[in-house]
Tab-separated table of C-alpha atoms in Angstrom:
chain	number	residue	atom	x	y	z
A	1	MET	CA	25.067	31.147	2.590
A	2	ALA	CA	21.312	31.285	2.348
A	3	THR	CA	19.755	32.616	5.526
A	4	GLY	CA	16.914	31.959	7.917
A	5	ALA	CA	13.919	30.143	6.511
A	6	ASP	CA	15.838	28.826	3.480
A	7	GLN	CA	18.406	27.116	5.680
A	8	ALA	CA	15.720	25.726	8.001
A	9	VAL	CA	13.669	24.294	5.141
A	10	GLY	CA	16.741	22.937	3.356
A	11	PHE	CA	18.266	21.175	6.330
A	12	GLY	CA	14.809	20.015	7.413
A	13	LEU	CA	14.408	18.282	4.054
A	14	VAL	CA	17.862	16.672	4.403
A	15	GLY	CA	17.011	15.448	7.930
A	16	CYS	CA	13.629	14.054	6.876
A	17	SER	CA	15.082	12.191	3.931
A	18	LEU	CA	17.867	10.723	6.107
A	19	LEU	CA	15.322	9.519	8.683
A	20	LEU	CA	13.114	8.018	5.999
A	21	PHE	CA	16.130	6.324	4.377
A	22	ALA	CA	17.330	4.847	7.704
A	23	TYR	CA	13.875	3.536	8.716
A	24	TYR	CA	13.132	2.060	5.292
A	25	THR	CA	16.600	0.481	4.980
A	26	ILE	CA	16.277	-1.207	8.396
A	27	TRP	CA	12.760	-2.384	7.464
A	28	VAL	CA	13.657	-3.876	4.077
A	29	ILE	CA	17.299	-4.966	4.436
A	30	VAL	CA	18.117	-5.549	8.108
A	31	LEU	CA	14.934	-7.147	9.485
A	32	PRO	CA	14.984	-10.422	7.451
A	33	PHE	CA	18.287	-11.301	9.170
A	34	VAL	CA	17.046	-10.567	12.697
A	35	ASP	CA	15.467	-13.371	14.816
A	36	SER	CA	11.691	-13.239	14.603
A	37	ASP	CA	11.348	-12.963	18.403
A	38	HIS	CA	13.580	-9.878	18.727
A	39	VAL	CA	12.071	-6.718	20.269
A	40	ILE	CA	12.792	-4.572	17.219
A	41	HIS	CA	10.122	-6.273	15.075
A	42	GLY	CA	7.491	-4.475	17.159
A	43	TYR	CA	8.566	-1.116	15.727
A	44	PHE	CA	7.931	-2.136	12.106
A	45	LEU	CA	4.743	-3.067	10.262
A	46	PRO	CA	4.414	-6.441	8.490
A	47	ARG	CA	6.623	-6.713	5.416
A	48	GLU	CA	3.826	-6.368	2.864
A	49	TYR	CA	3.347	-2.753	3.933
A	50	SER	CA	6.908	-1.916	2.886
A	51	VAL	CA	5.701	-2.220	-0.721
A	52	ILE	CA	2.068	-1.116	-0.294
A	53	LEU	CA	2.813	2.165	1.530
A	54	PRO	CA	5.231	3.602	-1.093
A	55	GLY	CA	2.774	2.504	-3.806
A	56	VAL	CA	-0.076	4.369	-2.105
A	57	ALA	CA	2.182	7.395	-1.570
A	58	ALA	CA	3.108	7.423	-5.272
A	59	LEU	CA	-0.592	7.272	-6.234
A	60	ILE	CA	-1.411	10.167	-3.912
A	61	LEU	CA	1.485	12.172	-5.375
A	62	LEU	CA	0.217	11.547	-8.919
A	63	LEU	CA	-3.283	12.569	-7.809
A	64	CYS	CA	-1.983	15.843	-6.324
A	65	VAL	CA	0.077	16.659	-9.434
A	66	GLY	CA	-2.866	15.897	-11.718
A	67	THR	CA	-5.264	17.961	-9.599
A	68	PHE	CA	-2.845	20.894	-9.584
A	69	ILE	CA	-2.487	20.773	-13.374
A	70	GLY	CA	-6.256	20.532	-13.723
A	71	ILE	CA	-6.885	23.524	-11.461
A	72	VAL	CA	-4.291	25.688	-13.224
A	73	THR	CA	-5.633	24.728	-16.673
A	74	TRP	CA	-9.210	25.468	-15.550
A	75	LYS	CA	-8.268	28.898	-14.188
A	76	ASN	CA	-6.459	29.854	-17.399
A	77	ARG	CA	-9.205	28.849	-19.811
A	78	LYS	CA	-10.251	31.760	-22.018
A	79	PRO	CA	-13.349	31.977	-24.188
A	80	LYS	CA	-12.662	31.807	-27.925
A	81	LYS	CA	-12.398	35.193	-29.665
A	82	ILE	CA	-15.253	36.042	-32.032
A	83	ASP	CA	-13.856	37.906	-35.101
B	1	MET	CA	23.027	12.081	-26.986
B	2	ALA	CA	21.570	8.785	-25.823
B	3	ASP	CA	21.847	7.277	-29.281
B	4	THR	CA	25.580	7.843	-30.005
B	5	PRO	CA	27.253	4.472	-30.693
B	6	VAL	CA	29.479	3.042	-27.996
B	7	SER	CA	31.759	0.879	-30.181
B	8	SER	CA	32.210	1.082	-33.928
B	9	THR	CA	33.692	-2.324	-34.840
B	10	THR	CA	30.790	-4.654	-33.871
B	11	LEU	CA	28.174	-6.405	-35.989
B	12	CYS	CA	25.358	-4.183	-34.695
B	13	THR	CA	25.867	-0.676	-33.281
B	14	MET	CA	25.394	-0.873	-29.528
B	15	THR	CA	23.904	2.484	-28.574
B	16	LYS	CA	23.802	3.815	-25.015
B	17	LEU	CA	20.057	3.193	-24.949
B	18	LEU	CA	20.526	-0.471	-25.864
B	19	GLU	CA	23.274	-0.746	-23.259
B	20	TRP	CA	20.984	0.593	-20.515
B	21	LEU	CA	18.068	-1.590	-21.616
B	22	LEU	CA	20.337	-4.657	-21.619
B	23	GLY	CA	21.639	-3.879	-18.124
B	24	VAL	CA	18.161	-3.208	-16.732
B	25	SER	CA	16.716	-6.404	-18.229
B	26	VAL	CA	19.607	-8.535	-16.917
B	27	ILE	CA	19.016	-7.166	-13.419
B	28	GLY	CA	15.253	-7.596	-13.864
B	29	ILE	CA	15.605	-11.233	-14.918
B	30	ALA	CA	17.935	-11.952	-11.983
B	31	TRP	CA	15.393	-10.371	-9.608
B	32	GLY	CA	12.542	-12.362	-11.155
B	33	LEU	CA	14.471	-15.626	-10.852
B	34	VAL	CA	15.134	-15.068	-7.141
B	35	THR	CA	11.675	-13.731	-6.268
B	36	PHE	CA	9.511	-16.244	-8.146
B	37	ASP	CA	11.792	-19.310	-7.780
B	38	LEU	CA	11.814	-19.975	-11.514
B	39	LEU	CA	14.986	-22.112	-11.515
B	40	ASP	CA	14.514	-23.989	-8.183
B	41	LEU	CA	17.736	-22.496	-6.855
B	42	HIS	CA	16.943	-23.204	-3.156
B	43	VAL	CA	17.742	-19.609	-2.166
B	44	PRO	CA	17.604	-19.242	1.660
B	45	SER	CA	14.285	-17.747	2.751
B	46	GLN	CA	15.910	-14.644	4.234
B	47	TYR	CA	17.444	-13.690	0.875
B	48	LYS	CA	14.086	-14.216	-0.827
B	49	GLU	CA	12.488	-11.966	1.799
B	50	LEU	CA	15.197	-9.408	1.035
B	51	ALA	CA	14.868	-9.636	-2.755
B	52	TRP	CA	11.188	-9.144	-3.491
B	53	PRO	CA	10.777	-5.519	-2.303
B	54	MET	CA	14.013	-4.513	-4.127
B	55	PRO	CA	12.486	-2.499	-7.039
B	56	VAL	CA	10.343	-0.441	-4.651
B	57	TYR	CA	13.306	-0.066	-2.281
B	58	LEU	CA	15.541	1.297	-5.042
B	59	LEU	CA	12.819	3.779	-6.063
B	60	VAL	CA	12.405	4.972	-2.466
B	61	VAL	CA	16.188	5.351	-2.051
B	62	PHE	CA	16.347	7.361	-5.283
B	63	GLY	CA	13.497	9.567	-4.018
B	64	CYS	CA	15.287	10.139	-0.682
B	65	TYR	CA	18.511	11.042	-2.489
B	66	SER	CA	16.672	13.528	-4.712
B	67	LEU	CA	14.943	15.108	-1.717
B	68	ALA	CA	18.227	15.386	0.217
B	69	THR	CA	20.031	16.944	-2.780
B	70	VAL	CA	17.280	19.523	-3.340
B	71	GLY	CA	17.168	20.355	0.390
B	72	TYR	CA	20.953	20.718	0.641
B	73	ARG	CA	21.132	22.944	-2.444
B	74	VAL	CA	18.321	25.137	-1.078
B	75	ALA	CA	20.156	25.487	2.247
B	76	THR	CA	23.543	26.348	0.723
B	77	PHE	CA	22.402	28.655	-2.074
B	78	ASN	CA	24.290	31.940	-1.743
B	79	ASP	CA	22.511	35.276	-1.573
B	80	CYS	CA	24.049	37.759	-3.987
B	81	GLU	CA	23.651	41.113	-2.165
B	82	ASP	CA	25.566	43.202	-4.736
B	83	ALA	CA	23.715	41.773	-7.699
B	84	ALA	CA	20.372	42.376	-5.950
B	85	ARG	CA	21.168	46.041	-5.280
B	86	GLU	CA	22.445	46.548	-8.833
B	87	LEU	CA	19.240	45.017	-10.191
B	88	GLN	CA	17.076	47.348	-8.084
B	89	THR	CA	18.906	50.470	-9.352
B	90	GLN	CA	18.607	49.210	-12.939
B	91	ILE	CA	14.829	48.699	-12.437
B	92	LYS	CA	14.475	52.279	-11.171
B	93	GLU	CA	16.465	53.667	-14.122
B	94	ALA	CA	14.344	51.657	-16.556
B	95	LYS	CA	11.116	52.948	-15.010
B	96	VAL	CA	12.309	56.580	-15.287
B	97	ASP	CA	13.358	56.087	-18.916
B	98	LEU	CA	10.090	54.449	-19.915
B	99	GLN	CA	7.984	57.121	-18.220
B	100	LYS	CA	9.931	59.740	-20.174
B	101	LEU	CA	9.085	57.907	-23.356
B	102	GLY	CA	5.406	58.011	-22.429
B	103	LEU	CA	4.636	54.521	-21.081
B	104	LYS	CA	2.032	54.694	-18.328
B	105	MET	CA	2.728	52.485	-15.291
């Protein structure tokens, strides 16, 4: 078994993804079938945000990946050799 | 691999790629019909509310599954103590050999 920090990070990732899955599933799949005056609707944003927020997150992820590639490419640029 | 034919006795060769594209477009058309009311099916409003975020929902679920799989594999990856020690001794031997041959480190 992996030890210490590896286990903590690994199981932390599993826990986070389970939480995210549960919250998002309740938001998208369960809420339409719950009466609109139930208490639980107060814990969730309006339905449009269930599409907008993942879209924004995907854009930010693409931005980070692109920036990382740009930085690494910039650092590794070498001047052309003069023969 | 994706282009190997699935069946050999049909009029056109149905490759795996075509199969996937067909399946995805059938599901896509079904989703479009429910979300945009193209056939006046009188779907109850709750099912319409459920249907329109479906593509994004499936993407998010796939992302969660990937994250959970990576996290679980990181947590259960075994340390190989013997292999690590053997590698360290081999590195030391290599360094001694190369210094004998004249390589400066």
